[in-house]
Amino acid sequence: MSDQTPLPLVEVSHLCKRYPVLANSADRLSALWDMLLGRTPTRHTTVLDDINFKVMPGCSIGIVGENGAGKSTLLKLITGVLTPSSGDVKTRGAIGALLELGAGFHPEYSGRENVRLSAALYGIGDAELKDKMMEIEEFADIGHYIDEPTKHYSSGMIVRLGFAIIAAVRPPLLITDEVLGVGDESFQKKCSRWIDDYVSSGGTLLLVSHSMYHVQKLCREAIWLHHGKIEMQGEVFAVTQHYLAWHESKQGKEPQQPPTLHSEFEYGIESVASNGSDSSDDLVCRSGEDFTIEVIMTSKDDSVPVLMCGWARADETPVYGISSEMDKVLPEKIARGRYRYLLTFTNLSLLPGKYYMKVHSMDTTGLRLFQSVYRTIIVTGQSRAYGLMLMPHQWG
Amino acid sequence: MKPAYRSVFRELLRRELGERYRGSFLGLLWHLLLPLSQLLVLSWVFSTLLQARTQFENLSYAAFLALGLWPWSLFSNAVSNSVAALTGNAALIGKVSLPHHLLVDAKVTASVLLDLAGFAVVLLVLLLFGTPLQFSGLPVVLLSLLVLYIFAVGFANIVAVLNVFMRDVGAAISQLLSLLFFLTPVIYDSSQLSQHLQNILHLNPFAAPINSIRNAFLGLPIDWLRLGIAALMAIFVAYLGYALLRRSRRHLEDYL
């Protein structure tokens, strides 16, 4: 690696991909006509829309997104299997692609024959292949199956062979699409170790996976594709957490903000501010730090209102709820009929993700509920742990 | 990414050649047996049953037919085999990036190589039976075969692309080829026709290479003008085929 600014291995600019709609034979005919005239097909569905990003040497980027978001199409466009409808994909150097199971293997031919074609496609001539063949056989470790037609292979063996070719070629850019999960435990370990080693020794990785664990472990950056567009792009933890939060809120319904007409409530909520800021945007706090909310409440007859405050995850799973009445706490009176509560959650132990804070006003006895205000809270952090909250623990 | 194109082509060609006999018992022996049995049947039908004769003293009709039939089959087999060159490799095209014309070229070349081997066997047998073949005409024969090969590559690219969009091309092509067969002087001698008919017949670009092959083997004069025109047309068709494939490159995989 030279010291001067390296050129990006992949440059994707304004990339669009549209698939033609082929419902009947008339569609096919008009598609042929469109192609001969060099026009874009008249009937199409858009799979990817205005995608822009760069892959610098040594980067590791994870691509996340729900099914049908266009992840595989994007990878195929980068490898050159598909051609963009508009926009541009520039690549430098060889790309090792492990896209689908048995990428390009012909079922009738033996493993060895398939390796020969794959290697040629990676630019490995016959002389070089002679040296690499042993290496490939050794890595794949499928014994005499190497000379059997690949149709007799198990899906795991196909992945083994496919990965073994990649490992032997060691391309400057590796693109893989959720195929490693097929191999057995020991092979997965072998692959993970290889990829780890590959990334840390300067290899560039583009990984599509639904396993956030893998993405966070292997990648430093991430791209979240949503309906063919880049929803978010950046540091891996930030992106994956937003992506997971989005999944959670998709499962649960977005809580309906109750009507907020202050004058109508005997006990109302005037404002909810966190860590000193009082905007109506999402509240943001870091996992492990203190989180303080300040709630100004109103009371028509100047009796003391009770504050009820609860956390819920984005999918509406309740996390924790507490009221001033439970803790026997009284608010600070700032004016007639105006009270202020300050509530601090120390060393916030929630794991990163999207949560709701539900603030309710109640009467003095804490029996009747008057007004509710919901605020979205984004908890940020670097934790890769699972679940809702950090449980204090120690090893050994 | 720069694939080692020559290795890729060779590997694809090896596959095409191997595919014919994958799982068969006699393997390449078929390529000895098939042309021979074909020649046997043809000579029996035409010489014994139909009493067909040629204008040449010591040339049996079977020999006359063989000299035209194998070159023609070389062309027509190559084209009809290539119809599915792209659609049949959809799995490969959809998963790895490779120049599509290599798939068609490999298909055509494999078919031509196998038919050449058959032709060689037939020529050998004709010699053994005392057919007076002039091997001084061999360069002309090879040149004419090359013209047929270039034609085949061009048409193969065209039909392979069309077949991606309309799968009925396969059926249509075999009909067209058998029609063309009768319009090409394979089973008859064009020099025995009237001048008017000959002129019409020579609108068919395959007439010149087929006639040249036969004439070269029999030591007869070659119609260089017509062979030259045919060669130019072949190059034009090949260019057309590659142009079509290049144009379709962007979208082919969407329709497979």
CSV table of C-alpha atoms in Angstrom, one decimal, chain A residues 17-20 22 28-29 31-32 35-38 41 76 79-85 93-95 100-104 106 108-109 113-114 116-117 120-126, chain B residues 1-5 7-8 10-12 14-16 18-19 22 89 91-100 161-162 164-167 244 247-256:
chain,number,residue,atom,x,y,z
A,17,LYS,CA,-31.5,-0.4,-12.1
A,18,ARG,CA,-34.8,-1.0,-13.7
A,19,TYR,CA,-36.1,-4.4,-14.6
A,20,PRO,CA,-38.4,-4.7,-17.6
A,22,LEU,CA,-42.4,-9.1,-19.0
A,28,ARG,CA,-40.9,-9.3,-24.9
A,29,LEU,CA,-41.3,-8.1,-28.4
A,31,ALA,CA,-38.5,-5.0,-25.2
A,32,LEU,CA,-36.5,-6.4,-28.2
A,35,MET,CA,-33.2,-2.7,-27.1
A,36,LEU,CA,-32.5,-2.4,-30.9
A,37,LEU,CA,-33.3,1.3,-30.8
A,38,GLY,CA,-31.2,1.7,-27.6
A,41,PRO,CA,-37.9,-0.3,-21.8
A,76,LYS,CA,-24.5,-8.0,-9.0
A,79,THR,CA,-19.5,-7.4,-10.1
A,80,GLY,CA,-20.6,-6.7,-13.6
A,81,VAL,CA,-23.1,-9.5,-13.9
A,82,LEU,CA,-25.9,-6.9,-14.4
A,83,THR,CA,-25.5,-3.7,-16.3
A,84,PRO,CA,-26.9,-0.4,-14.8
A,85,SER,CA,-30.0,1.1,-16.4
A,93,GLY,CA,-8.8,-4.6,-9.9
A,94,ALA,CA,-10.3,-8.0,-9.7
A,95,ILE,CA,-13.4,-8.7,-7.7
A,100,GLU,CA,-25.3,-17.1,-4.7
A,101,LEU,CA,-24.9,-20.7,-3.9
A,102,GLY,CA,-22.6,-22.3,-6.4
A,103,ALA,CA,-22.0,-19.1,-8.3
A,104,GLY,CA,-21.5,-20.1,-11.9
A,106,HIS,CA,-22.4,-26.1,-13.8
A,108,GLU,CA,-23.0,-31.6,-14.8
A,109,TYR,CA,-19.3,-30.9,-14.5
A,113,GLU,CA,-13.7,-28.6,-14.1
A,114,ASN,CA,-15.8,-25.9,-12.5
A,116,ARG,CA,-10.9,-24.4,-13.9
A,117,LEU,CA,-13.5,-22.1,-15.5
A,120,ALA,CA,-10.0,-18.5,-15.7
A,121,LEU,CA,-12.8,-15.9,-15.1
A,122,TYR,CA,-10.7,-14.5,-12.3
A,123,GLY,CA,-7.8,-14.1,-14.7
A,124,ILE,CA,-5.8,-17.1,-13.6
A,125,GLY,CA,-4.1,-18.8,-16.5
A,126,ASP,CA,-3.4,-22.5,-16.7
B,1,MET,CA,-11.7,-7.5,-13.8
B,2,LYS,CA,-9.8,-9.0,-16.7
B,3,PRO,CA,-10.6,-12.7,-17.1
B,4,ALA,CA,-8.0,-14.8,-18.9
B,5,TYR,CA,-10.2,-14.8,-22.0
B,7,SER,CA,-8.5,-19.8,-20.9
B,8,VAL,CA,-12.1,-19.1,-20.5
B,10,ARG,CA,-10.8,-23.0,-24.1
B,11,GLU,CA,-12.6,-24.2,-21.0
B,12,LEU,CA,-16.0,-23.4,-22.5
B,14,ARG,CA,-13.8,-28.2,-23.7
B,15,ARG,CA,-17.2,-28.3,-22.0
B,16,GLU,CA,-19.0,-28.1,-25.3
B,18,GLY,CA,-17.3,-33.0,-23.7
B,19,GLU,CA,-21.0,-32.4,-23.4
B,22,ARG,CA,-21.1,-37.0,-21.5
B,89,ASN,CA,-26.3,-20.7,-20.0
B,91,ALA,CA,-27.3,-19.7,-14.8
B,92,LEU,CA,-23.8,-18.8,-15.7
B,93,ILE,CA,-24.7,-15.4,-17.3
B,94,GLY,CA,-26.7,-14.5,-14.2
B,95,LYS,CA,-24.0,-15.2,-11.8
B,96,VAL,CA,-20.6,-14.4,-13.2
B,97,SER,CA,-19.5,-11.7,-15.5
B,98,LEU,CA,-18.1,-12.9,-18.8
B,99,PRO,CA,-18.3,-11.7,-22.4
B,100,HIS,CA,-21.4,-13.3,-23.8
B,161,VAL,CA,-29.8,-13.1,-29.0
B,162,LEU,CA,-33.2,-13.3,-30.7
B,164,VAL,CA,-33.5,-14.7,-25.6
B,165,PHE,CA,-36.4,-12.4,-26.4
B,166,MET,CA,-38.5,-14.9,-28.4
B,167,ARG,CA,-38.2,-18.5,-27.6
B,244,LEU,CA,-26.3,-7.0,-32.0
B,247,ARG,CA,-26.1,-3.7,-28.1
B,248,SER,CA,-28.0,-6.3,-26.1
B,249,ARG,CA,-25.2,-6.6,-23.6
B,250,ARG,CA,-26.8,-4.1,-21.2
B,251,HIS,CA,-30.1,-5.9,-20.9
B,252,LEU,CA,-29.6,-9.5,-21.9
B,253,GLU,CA,-29.5,-10.8,-18.3
B,254,ASP,CA,-32.8,-9.1,-17.5
B,255,TYR,CA,-34.6,-11.4,-20.0
B,256,LEU,CA,-33.0,-14.7,-19.3
